[in-house]
Short mmCIF file of C-alpha atoms in Angstrom, two decimals:
data_model
loop_
_atom_site.label_atom_id
_atom_site.label_comp_id
_atom_site.label_asym_id
_atom_site.label_seq_id
_atom_site.Cartn_x
_atom_site.Cartn_y
_atom_site.Cartn_z
CA MET A 255 93.38 136.21 103.92
CA ALA A 256 96.40 138.59 103.53
CA ASP A 257 97.80 136.85 100.37
CA ALA A 258 94.28 136.64 98.49
CA THR A 259 94.30 138.95 95.57
CA HIS A 260 92.07 139.66 92.98
CA GLY A 261 92.19 139.68 88.89
CA PRO A 262 91.25 138.11 85.73
CA GLN A 263 92.66 134.01 85.28
CA THR A 264 95.21 135.30 82.75
CA ALA A 265 96.66 137.76 84.49
CA ASP A 266 100.55 137.36 84.01
CA ASP A 267 101.62 140.89 84.14
CA PRO A 268 104.21 142.03 86.46
CA PRO A 269 102.95 143.84 89.56
CA PRO A 270 101.91 147.73 88.70
CA GLY A 271 104.52 150.19 89.11
CA ARG A 272 107.34 147.55 88.54
CA ALA A 273 109.47 147.27 85.32
CA GLU A 274 109.43 143.95 83.63
CA ASN A 275 112.31 142.05 84.87
CA THR A 276 113.81 139.60 82.28
CA GLY A 277 116.35 137.01 82.21
CA THR A 278 118.00 134.55 79.57
CA ALA A 279 117.91 130.73 79.85
CA ILE A 280 121.69 129.19 79.56
CA SER A 281 120.91 125.86 80.53
CA ILE A 282 117.51 123.38 79.82
CA ARG A 283 117.73 119.62 80.97
CA GLY A 284 114.21 118.28 80.42
CA GLY A 285 112.01 120.22 82.90
CA VAL A 286 114.82 121.83 84.72
CA ILE A 287 116.06 125.21 83.32
CA ASP A 288 118.81 127.46 84.25
CA VAL A 289 118.37 131.37 84.19
CA ARG A 290 120.57 134.28 84.21
CA PHE A 291 119.27 137.51 85.36
CA PRO A 292 121.18 140.67 85.02
CA GLY A 293 118.95 142.53 87.42
CA ARG A 294 116.91 141.24 90.47
CA LEU A 295 117.16 137.57 90.87
CA PRO A 296 113.51 136.23 91.50
CA PRO A 297 112.68 134.98 94.66
CA VAL A 298 112.37 131.04 95.35
CA GLN A 299 109.12 129.88 94.23
CA HIS A 300 108.42 133.11 91.76
CA LYS A 301 106.39 132.27 88.57
CA LEU A 302 108.84 132.66 85.34
CA LEU A 303 107.51 132.77 81.63
CA ALA A 304 109.45 131.61 78.73
CA GLY A 305 108.90 131.01 75.18
CA GLU A 306 107.61 132.93 72.23
CA ASP A 307 104.12 133.25 73.51
CA ARG A 308 105.11 132.88 77.13
CA GLU A 309 103.49 129.75 77.31
CA VAL A 310 106.25 127.93 79.07
CA VAL A 311 105.61 128.23 83.01
CA ILE A 312 108.78 127.78 85.16
CA GLU A 313 108.75 128.33 89.23
CA VAL A 314 112.16 129.10 90.70
CA VAL A 315 113.15 126.35 93.21
CA MET A 316 116.98 127.36 93.79
CA HIS A 317 119.22 130.05 93.45
CA LEU A 318 122.73 128.85 92.18
CA ASP A 319 124.83 132.43 92.42
CA GLU A 320 124.08 135.84 92.97
CA ARG A 321 123.15 135.94 88.88
CA THR A 322 121.54 132.69 88.09
CA VAL A 323 118.29 130.73 89.34
CA ARG A 324 117.30 127.25 88.74
CA GLY A 325 113.53 126.44 88.07
CA ILE A 326 111.25 123.37 87.28
CA ALA A 327 108.81 123.71 84.49
CA VAL A 328 105.39 123.06 85.17
CA THR A 329 104.31 122.95 81.46
CA PRO A 330 105.95 121.22 78.68
CA THR A 331 109.22 123.16 77.07
CA ARG A 332 108.47 122.38 73.52
CA GLY A 333 110.63 124.96 71.57
CA LEU A 334 112.51 126.60 74.57
CA ALA A 335 116.38 126.84 73.67
CA ARG A 336 119.26 128.71 75.24
CA GLY A 337 119.42 132.11 74.99
CA SER A 338 115.53 132.31 75.03
CA THR A 339 113.97 135.25 77.09
CA VAL A 340 112.50 134.40 80.40
CA VAL A 341 110.38 137.04 82.46
CA ASP A 342 109.65 137.18 86.14
CA THR A 343 106.02 137.88 86.64
CA GLY A 344 106.96 139.20 90.56
CA ASP A 345 104.55 136.52 91.80
CA ALA A 346 104.25 133.11 92.82
CA ILE A 347 101.74 130.69 90.69
CA ARG A 348 98.19 131.37 91.96
CA VAL A 349 94.79 129.53 91.28
CA PRO A 350 91.14 130.61 91.67
CA VAL A 351 89.62 129.99 94.91
CA ASP A 352 85.90 130.80 95.63
CA ASP A 353 82.65 129.14 94.85
CA ARG A 354 82.98 129.00 91.04
CA CYS A 355 85.57 126.64 91.34
CA LEU A 356 82.88 123.79 92.28
CA GLY A 357 82.14 121.09 89.78
CA ARG A 358 85.03 122.03 87.60
CA VAL A 359 88.52 120.39 86.73
CA PHE A 360 91.84 122.35 86.68
CA ASN A 361 95.20 121.64 85.76
CA VAL A 362 98.09 122.95 88.14
CA LEU A 363 97.87 126.35 87.04
CA GLY A 364 94.33 126.77 87.93
CA GLU A 365 93.25 126.87 84.33
CA THR A 366 90.01 124.88 83.49
CA ILE A 367 90.37 121.58 81.38
CA ASP A 368 86.68 120.15 81.42
CA GLY A 369 85.93 121.78 77.90
CA ARG A 370 83.18 124.32 79.67
CA GLY A 371 85.53 127.60 79.51
CA PRO A 372 87.23 129.39 81.91
CA ILE A 373 85.45 130.44 85.10
CA GLU A 374 83.13 133.44 84.65
CA GLY A 375 83.78 136.74 86.29
CA ALA A 376 86.84 137.68 88.67
CA ALA A 377 87.55 135.05 91.26
CA ASP A 378 90.03 135.15 94.33
CA TYR A 379 93.64 133.60 93.71
CA TRP A 380 95.66 132.41 96.29
CA PRO A 381 99.54 131.26 95.94
CA ILE A 382 99.80 127.55 95.95
CA HIS A 383 102.53 127.32 98.33
CA ARG A 384 101.33 128.40 101.79
CA ASP A 385 102.56 127.94 105.52
CA PRO A 386 100.89 125.42 107.47
CA VAL A 387 98.29 126.78 110.11
CA PRO A 388 100.05 127.60 113.34
CA LEU A 389 99.91 124.85 116.12
CA ARG A 390 97.95 127.51 118.38
CA GLN A 391 95.42 127.71 115.79
CA ARG A 392 94.68 123.73 115.40
CA SER A 393 91.99 121.90 116.82
CA THR A 394 92.80 119.21 119.50
CA SER A 395 89.50 117.56 119.85
CA SER A 396 89.54 114.14 117.94
CA GLU A 397 86.52 113.18 115.99
CA ILE A 398 85.73 110.06 114.45
CA LEU A 399 84.22 110.45 110.76
CA ALA A 400 81.71 107.76 109.81
CA THR A 401 82.25 106.47 106.07
CA GLY A 402 79.61 104.24 105.76
CA VAL A 403 82.04 101.32 104.86
CA LYS A 404 81.82 98.55 107.69
CA ALA A 405 85.26 97.21 107.77
CA LEU A 406 86.71 100.91 107.77
CA ASP A 407 84.69 102.00 110.17
CA LEU A 408 84.95 98.93 112.77
CA LEU A 409 88.72 98.43 112.61
CA ALA A 410 90.41 101.38 110.96
CA PRO A 411 88.15 104.70 111.99
CA LEU A 412 89.17 107.79 110.32
CA GLU A 413 89.90 110.80 111.98
CA ARG A 414 88.14 114.18 111.31
CA GLY A 415 90.85 116.69 110.00
CA GLY A 416 93.26 113.45 109.91
CA LYS A 417 95.18 111.71 107.21
CA ALA A 418 94.55 108.25 106.39
CA GLY A 419 96.53 106.16 103.84
CA LEU A 420 95.32 103.53 101.33
CA PHE A 421 98.39 101.24 100.90
CA GLY A 422 98.24 98.47 98.51
CA GLY A 423 99.82 97.41 94.81
CA ALA A 424 98.70 97.82 91.57
CA GLY A 425 94.75 96.72 91.10
CA VAL A 426 93.68 95.95 94.42
CA GLY A 427 90.94 98.69 94.74
CA LYS A 428 92.43 101.68 96.15
CA THR A 429 90.58 104.20 93.52
CA VAL A 430 87.64 102.26 93.37
CA LEU A 431 87.32 102.73 97.51
CA LEU A 432 88.02 106.55 97.24
CA MET A 433 85.64 106.83 94.67
CA GLU A 434 83.19 105.19 97.18
CA LEU A 435 84.30 107.01 99.82
CA ILE A 436 83.63 110.30 97.92
CA ASN A 437 80.01 109.04 97.16
CA ASN A 438 79.20 108.30 100.75
CA MET A 439 80.92 111.56 102.26
CA LEU A 440 78.93 113.85 100.34
CA GLU A 441 75.57 111.83 101.41
CA GLN A 442 76.17 112.03 104.96
CA HIS A 443 78.11 115.27 105.56
CA ALA A 444 77.53 118.46 104.39
CA GLY A 445 80.97 119.74 103.08
CA VAL A 446 83.06 119.87 99.77
CA SER A 447 85.16 117.41 98.18
CA MET A 448 88.75 118.38 96.73
CA PHE A 449 90.25 115.46 94.48
CA ALA A 450 93.74 115.91 93.32
CA GLY A 451 95.17 113.56 90.68
CA ILE A 452 98.63 113.07 90.76
CA GLY A 453 99.99 111.04 87.81
CA GLU A 454 96.72 109.87 87.08
CA ARG A 455 96.11 108.12 84.00
CA THR A 456 94.02 110.26 81.55
CA ARG A 457 91.00 107.25 81.25
CA GLU A 458 90.88 107.17 84.95
CA ALA A 459 90.11 111.20 85.17
CA GLU A 460 87.77 111.00 82.57
CA GLU A 461 86.06 107.77 84.30
CA LEU A 462 86.10 109.51 87.68
CA TYR A 463 84.46 113.02 86.32
CA ARG A 464 81.66 111.10 84.55
CA GLU A 465 81.01 108.89 87.53
CA LEU A 466 80.86 112.28 89.59
CA ARG A 467 78.65 114.07 87.26
CA ASP A 468 76.34 110.96 86.93
CA ALA A 469 75.92 110.31 90.74
CA ASP A 470 75.21 114.22 91.13
CA VAL A 471 78.10 115.07 93.48
CA LEU A 472 79.97 116.78 90.72
CA LYS A 473 78.66 120.17 92.16
CA HIS A 474 80.33 119.75 95.72
CA THR A 475 83.41 118.80 94.26
CA VAL A 476 86.46 120.12 92.63
CA LEU A 477 88.95 118.45 90.88
CA TYR A 478 92.72 119.00 90.26
CA PHE A 479 94.66 116.89 87.80
CA GLY A 480 98.58 116.49 86.94
CA GLN A 481 98.17 113.55 84.74
CA MET A 482 100.39 110.93 83.86
CA ASN A 483 101.42 112.64 80.45
CA GLU A 484 102.65 115.45 82.21
CA VAL A 485 106.18 117.28 82.97
CA PRO A 486 107.00 116.10 86.45
CA GLY A 487 107.04 119.93 87.78
CA ALA A 488 103.31 119.79 87.27
CA ARG A 489 102.58 116.14 88.98
CA GLN A 490 104.64 117.48 91.60
CA ARG A 491 103.12 120.83 92.23
CA VAL A 492 99.42 119.98 91.72
CA GLY A 493 98.83 118.53 95.40
CA HIS A 494 99.72 121.80 96.71
CA ALA A 495 97.31 123.65 94.11
CA ALA A 496 94.59 121.50 95.00
CA LEU A 497 95.34 122.03 98.74
CA THR A 498 95.04 125.70 98.90
CA VAL A 499 91.76 125.61 97.39
CA ALA A 500 91.06 123.23 100.07
CA GLU A 501 92.33 125.74 102.73
CA TYR A 502 90.23 128.47 101.15
CA PHE A 503 86.79 126.36 101.93
CA ARG A 504 88.05 125.52 105.38
CA ASP A 505 89.53 128.84 106.31
CA GLU A 506 87.07 131.28 104.44
CA LYS A 507 83.94 128.99 104.05
CA HIS A 508 84.19 127.77 107.22
CA GLN A 509 83.29 124.08 105.88
CA ASP A 510 84.49 120.65 106.39
CA VAL A 511 86.49 119.22 103.49
CA LEU A 512 87.31 115.80 101.89
CA LEU A 513 90.49 116.04 100.11
CA LEU A 514 91.24 112.47 98.24
CA ILE A 515 94.72 112.32 96.88
CA ASP A 516 95.21 109.62 93.90
CA ASN A 517 98.28 108.91 94.39
CA ILE A 518 100.85 109.91 96.80
CA PHE A 519 103.55 107.75 95.61
CA ARG A 520 103.53 109.73 92.15
CA PHE A 521 104.02 113.08 93.93
CA ILE A 522 107.18 111.41 95.53
CA GLN A 523 107.91 109.80 91.86
CA ALA A 524 107.61 113.11 90.32
CA GLY A 525 110.29 114.89 92.86
CA GLN A 526 112.68 112.18 92.24
CA GLU A 527 112.51 113.03 88.88
CA VAL A 528 112.99 116.58 89.11
CA ALA A 529 116.00 115.92 91.85
CA GLY A 530 117.66 113.63 88.82
CA LEU A 531 117.22 116.35 86.43
CA MET A 532 118.71 118.97 88.74
CA GLY A 533 121.87 116.47 89.65
CA LEU A 534 120.96 115.71 93.45
CA LEU A 535 122.70 112.97 94.77
CA PRO A 536 120.22 110.01 95.07
CA SER A 537 119.58 108.58 98.73
CA ARG A 538 118.35 105.20 99.49
CA VAL A 539 116.94 103.05 96.91
CA GLY A 540 117.61 105.74 94.54
CA TYR A 541 115.11 108.28 96.18
CA GLN A 542 115.52 112.04 96.27
CA PRO A 543 117.44 113.32 99.27
CA THR A 544 114.84 115.59 99.94
CA LEU A 545 111.91 113.10 99.88
CA GLY A 546 111.06 113.99 103.79
CA SER A 547 111.04 117.56 103.83
CA GLU A 548 109.06 117.61 99.98
CA LEU A 549 106.18 115.53 101.43
CA ALA A 550 106.21 117.06 104.90
CA ALA A 551 105.65 120.36 103.19
CA LEU A 552 102.29 118.89 101.45
CA GLU A 553 101.24 116.94 104.47
CA GLU A 554 101.59 119.44 107.48
CA ARG A 555 99.09 121.85 105.60
CA ILE A 556 96.40 118.87 106.02
CA CYS A 557 94.59 119.69 109.42
CA SER A 558 91.44 120.91 111.39
CA THR A 559 90.88 124.27 112.97
CA GLN A 560 88.26 125.73 115.07
CA SER A 561 86.01 126.85 112.02
CA GLY A 562 86.63 123.67 109.73
CA ALA A 563 88.77 120.87 108.81
CA ILE A 564 90.37 118.79 106.22
CA THR A 565 90.38 115.26 106.19
CA SER A 566 92.47 113.88 103.72
CA ILE A 567 92.54 110.21 102.51
CA GLN A 568 95.09 109.05 100.08
CA ALA A 569 95.73 106.26 97.72
CA VAL A 570 99.78 105.33 98.43
CA TYR A 571 101.08 102.79 95.79
CA VAL A 572 103.26 100.22 97.30
CA PRO A 573 106.29 99.32 94.67
CA ALA A 574 106.44 95.27 94.78
CA ASP A 575 104.10 95.55 97.59
CA ASP A 576 107.43 95.97 99.72
CA PHE A 577 106.09 97.90 102.77
CA THR A 578 109.58 98.65 103.67
CA ASP A 579 110.10 100.88 100.81
CA PRO A 580 111.21 104.58 101.83
CA ALA A 581 108.07 106.13 100.22
CA ALA A 582 105.88 103.98 102.02
CA VAL A 583 107.87 104.24 105.30
CA HIS A 584 107.90 108.22 104.87
CA THR A 585 103.91 108.42 104.54
CA PHE A 586 103.17 106.48 107.28
CA GLY A 587 104.59 108.71 109.53
CA HIS A 588 102.12 111.22 108.57
CA LEU A 589 99.16 109.23 108.84
CA SER A 590 96.45 108.83 111.60
CA ALA A 591 94.79 105.89 110.08
CA THR A 592 96.68 103.21 107.72
CA ILE A 593 94.40 100.96 105.52
CA VAL A 594 96.22 98.17 103.82
CA LEU A 595 94.59 96.75 100.86
CA LEU A 596 96.04 92.98 100.07
CA ARG A 597 96.06 91.34 96.58
CA LYS A 598 95.30 88.13 98.33
CA ARG A 599 92.20 89.33 99.94
CA ALA A 600 91.48 90.89 96.43
CA SER A 601 92.03 87.36 94.61
CA GLU A 602 89.57 85.76 96.95
CA GLY A 603 86.57 88.21 96.21
CA LEU A 604 86.86 89.83 99.64
CA TYR A 605 85.98 93.62 98.63
CA PRO A 606 87.10 95.98 99.90
CA ALA A 607 90.29 93.94 100.19
CA MET A 608 91.36 95.51 103.19
CA ASP A 609 93.57 93.68 105.62
CA PRO A 610 91.96 93.54 109.36
CA LEU A 611 95.17 92.75 110.92
CA GLN A 612 97.58 94.96 109.48
CA SER A 613 94.83 98.04 109.24
CA GLN A 614 95.01 100.50 112.16
CA SER A 615 94.02 103.68 113.47
CA GLY A 616 94.86 105.88 116.10
CA MET A 617 91.25 106.32 116.61
CA LEU A 618 90.54 103.09 118.24
CA THR A 619 90.78 103.65 121.33
CA PRO A 620 88.12 103.15 124.24
CA ARG A 621 88.29 106.99 125.03
CA THR A 622 88.00 107.94 121.66
CA ALA A 623 85.60 105.20 119.87
CA GLY A 624 84.11 103.96 122.83
CA LYS A 625 84.34 101.00 125.13
CA ARG A 626 82.24 98.81 123.17
CA HIS A 627 83.59 99.63 119.91
CA TYR A 628 87.08 99.15 120.75
CA HIS A 629 86.40 96.00 122.48
CA LEU A 630 84.56 94.73 119.78
CA ALA A 631 87.12 95.54 117.11
CA GLN A 632 89.40 93.94 119.43
CA GLN A 633 87.71 90.58 119.59
CA VAL A 634 86.96 90.67 115.65
CA ARG A 635 90.63 91.11 114.96
CA SER A 636 91.71 88.31 117.59
CA THR A 637 89.29 85.91 116.30
CA LEU A 638 90.58 86.41 112.61
CA ALA A 639 94.09 86.19 113.44
CA HIS A 640 93.59 82.93 115.36
CA TYR A 641 91.98 82.03 111.92
CA GLU A 642 95.00 82.69 110.35
CA GLU A 643 97.02 80.80 112.69
CA LEU A 644 95.17 77.97 112.23
CA LYS A 645 94.97 77.92 108.14
CA ASP A 646 98.38 75.80 107.77
CA ILE A 647 96.95 72.96 110.13
CA ILE A 648 93.85 73.10 108.14
CA ALA A 649 95.52 72.78 104.94
CA MET A 650 97.45 70.07 105.97
CA LEU A 651 95.38 67.90 108.12
CA GLY A 652 91.97 69.37 107.46
CA ILE A 653 89.16 71.36 109.36
CA ASP A 654 87.87 67.99 111.36
CA GLU A 655 91.39 67.52 113.35
CA LEU A 656 90.79 70.86 114.91
CA SER A 657 89.28 71.39 118.48
CA GLN A 658 85.46 71.94 118.91
CA SER A 659 86.33 75.54 120.27
CA ASP A 660 88.94 76.03 117.19
CA ARG A 661 86.28 74.86 114.57
CA ARG A 662 83.80 77.31 116.04
CA THR A 663 86.39 80.08 116.02
CA VAL A 664 86.85 79.10 112.13
CA TYR A 665 83.48 79.14 111.40
CA ARG A 666 82.85 82.81 112.91
CA ALA A 667 86.22 84.20 111.46
CA ARG A 668 84.78 82.89 107.95
CA ARG A 669 81.65 84.60 108.63
CA LEU A 670 83.02 87.89 109.92
CA GLU A 671 85.44 87.77 107.05
CA ARG A 672 82.07 87.76 104.23
CA PHE A 673 80.36 90.12 106.51
CA LEU A 674 82.93 92.92 106.45
CA THR A 675 82.56 93.17 102.43
CA GLN A 676 80.39 95.16 101.07
CA PRO A 677 78.84 96.05 97.76
CA PHE A 678 79.65 99.52 96.57
CA PHE A 679 77.55 102.25 94.94
CA THR A 680 80.14 102.79 92.32
CA THR A 681 80.84 99.53 91.03
CA GLU A 682 77.02 98.69 90.85
CA GLN A 683 77.11 98.32 87.17
CA PHE A 684 80.08 95.71 87.08
CA THR A 685 78.98 93.72 89.90
CA GLY A 686 75.02 93.55 90.03
CA HIS A 687 75.14 94.21 93.90
CA LYS A 688 73.11 97.19 94.74
CA GLY A 689 75.63 99.49 97.05
CA LYS A 690 74.70 99.73 100.72
CA LEU A 691 75.95 102.48 103.02
CA VAL A 692 75.87 100.95 106.61
CA THR A 693 75.96 102.83 109.92
CA LEU A 694 78.84 101.82 112.64
CA GLU A 695 75.84 100.88 115.27
CA GLU A 696 74.65 98.10 112.30
CA THR A 697 78.27 97.28 111.78
CA LEU A 698 78.90 97.02 115.27
CA GLU A 699 75.74 95.03 115.96
CA GLY A 700 75.95 92.49 112.84
CA CYS A 701 79.68 91.70 114.29
CA GLU A 702 78.32 91.19 118.13
CA ARG A 703 75.64 88.54 117.03
CA ILE A 704 78.11 86.87 114.69
CA LEU A 705 80.80 86.49 117.72
CA SER A 706 77.73 85.71 120.06
CA GLY A 707 77.04 82.44 117.78
CA GLU A 708 73.64 83.63 116.58
CA PHE A 709 74.55 82.88 113.03
CA ASP A 710 76.45 79.33 113.76
CA GLU A 711 74.11 77.31 111.20
CA TYR A 712 73.88 80.00 108.56
CA PRO A 713 75.85 79.09 105.41
CA GLU A 714 78.91 81.52 104.71
CA SER A 715 77.43 82.54 101.60
CA ALA A 716 74.51 84.29 103.48
CA PHE A 717 76.97 86.88 104.53
CA TYR A 718 79.04 88.10 101.31
CA MET A 719 78.32 91.22 99.86
CA ILE A 720 75.55 92.03 102.06
CA GLY A 721 74.76 95.37 104.05
CA THR A 722 73.43 95.09 107.39
CA ILE A 723 73.15 91.37 109.26
CA ASP A 724 69.25 91.27 109.07
CA GLU A 725 69.99 90.80 105.21
CA ALA A 726 71.51 87.54 106.01
CA LEU A 727 68.39 86.53 107.76
CA GLU A 728 66.04 87.85 104.91
CA GLU A 729 68.13 85.69 102.41
CA GLN A 730 67.73 82.46 104.50
CA GLN A 731 64.13 82.96 105.66
CA GLY A 732 63.16 84.04 101.73
#
C-alpha cells in the first residue's frame, strides 16, 4: 500500500528534512483546542502534540482562518493552558498493522494497553483515516455467513462482507451475543477477529480479554478500546483505528475479517459531545448536524473485495427502546441484516432474546438463501405472528376457546420459540448449560419437523435450551 510506513511505535518527530512547525494554543474547551500557527497551517486530520512532554495528542478537524486550526484531543488535556506550545508532526495518527498485533490490546493511538509491553521490532503503520474501497474493486457476489446460532441463521442470516446490527436497550444480551459470535466464527471460519470497544465499560473490556484468552481465541483477535472514561475524541476515533487494522488483514493478507463493534451508539454519542464543545448547532433530538456523514465515513469502509471481506456485527444501543431515535434510524440505513433484541423475550428467559418478527436480512431471498430456507423461514415467521395475534384472546378467554387449528398453531409456535433458544459457550459458567453450535441444515430440519406436527405430543420444556431437535427426542426417551 502506498500509505503504509515503517518506523518505531513512538516516532512523533517531523518528517526528515522538514523543520518543526510550532503553534500556540489560544483556546481550550474540554477536548476542543484552537491553535494559531504563524507559518504553515497543518492539513485536516494531521496529528499535533502539546504539553510539557508532548503527551497531549490532538487531531486537526477544521481550519478556522488562514492562521488558526481547531482540533480535538484524543488524550486527556490535563496541564494544557492557553499559550502552550503545539507541534505539528507533519502526519496523521497512525497505528501498527502487522501480524504482531494479533492477541494484543490497543488504544486509539495504537499503543498497547495490555501490560505486555510494546510491539517488538518494526511494524507497518497506516493512518487511521483511509478512503473506502472504490466500487469497481468491490465484490458483488452475495454469500451467507453461517454463525451456528439457530435463530440468527434461520431468520436473519448474515452476509459475508456485510454489516449486521444488534439493536436493543440495556441488558438484553447484545454483548453476550457478540462474544458468542466471536467464539463460533473462529471455530468455523479461518480468519481474524477485530473487536472495537467504543465507550466500553472498563470491566467489560477486562472480562472480554480474559474470556478470549481462556477460550484460546485471543491469538486470532486484535482488540481496540476507547473506553467510557476516555475523552470523546478517543471514543470517536477508535473505530477508525480498528478498521484500519481490519483493512490491512483484508487487503495485504487476503483474509476474511470479522469486525465486532460495541457500541455504535457510543460512537455517535462521542460525536455529539465533540459537536457540542465545537459550538455546532444541534440537530433533531439534540444530535450533531454531521451525524449522517460521520457514521457514513466509518460504515462505508466496511466491505468485501475480490481478495477478502470485512464482515461487521455491530451492537447498537437504542435509547429508551425507541427505534425512531435518529441514531437508530441512521444506523439502519447501512445494514444488510437487522437483529432486534427484545426486553420482553429476555424477561421470559428466551435467549438469544431476538424478535423473530422484527429481525430481518437482505440475504433471506429464494435466490440467495435457497427456496427451502426462504419458505421455511416465512412459515416460521407466519406461525409466530399468528400466535402473537392470538395472545390477547388467550389472555381474556383462555386457550380452550380457540378453534382446533388455532390451538395447534399456538402449540407449535411455543415449541418453535423454545427450539430457537440456544445455550451459549460464553455463558456456560452462569447457566450450567453446555454451549451448542448448530448448523443451518440442523436448524432447518428441526423447524420442519416441529411445523409438520411430529412433536405435538412432546412437552414444551423438551425444546428449551437444546441444540439439534434430536436432543428433544433423547430427553423424552431418556
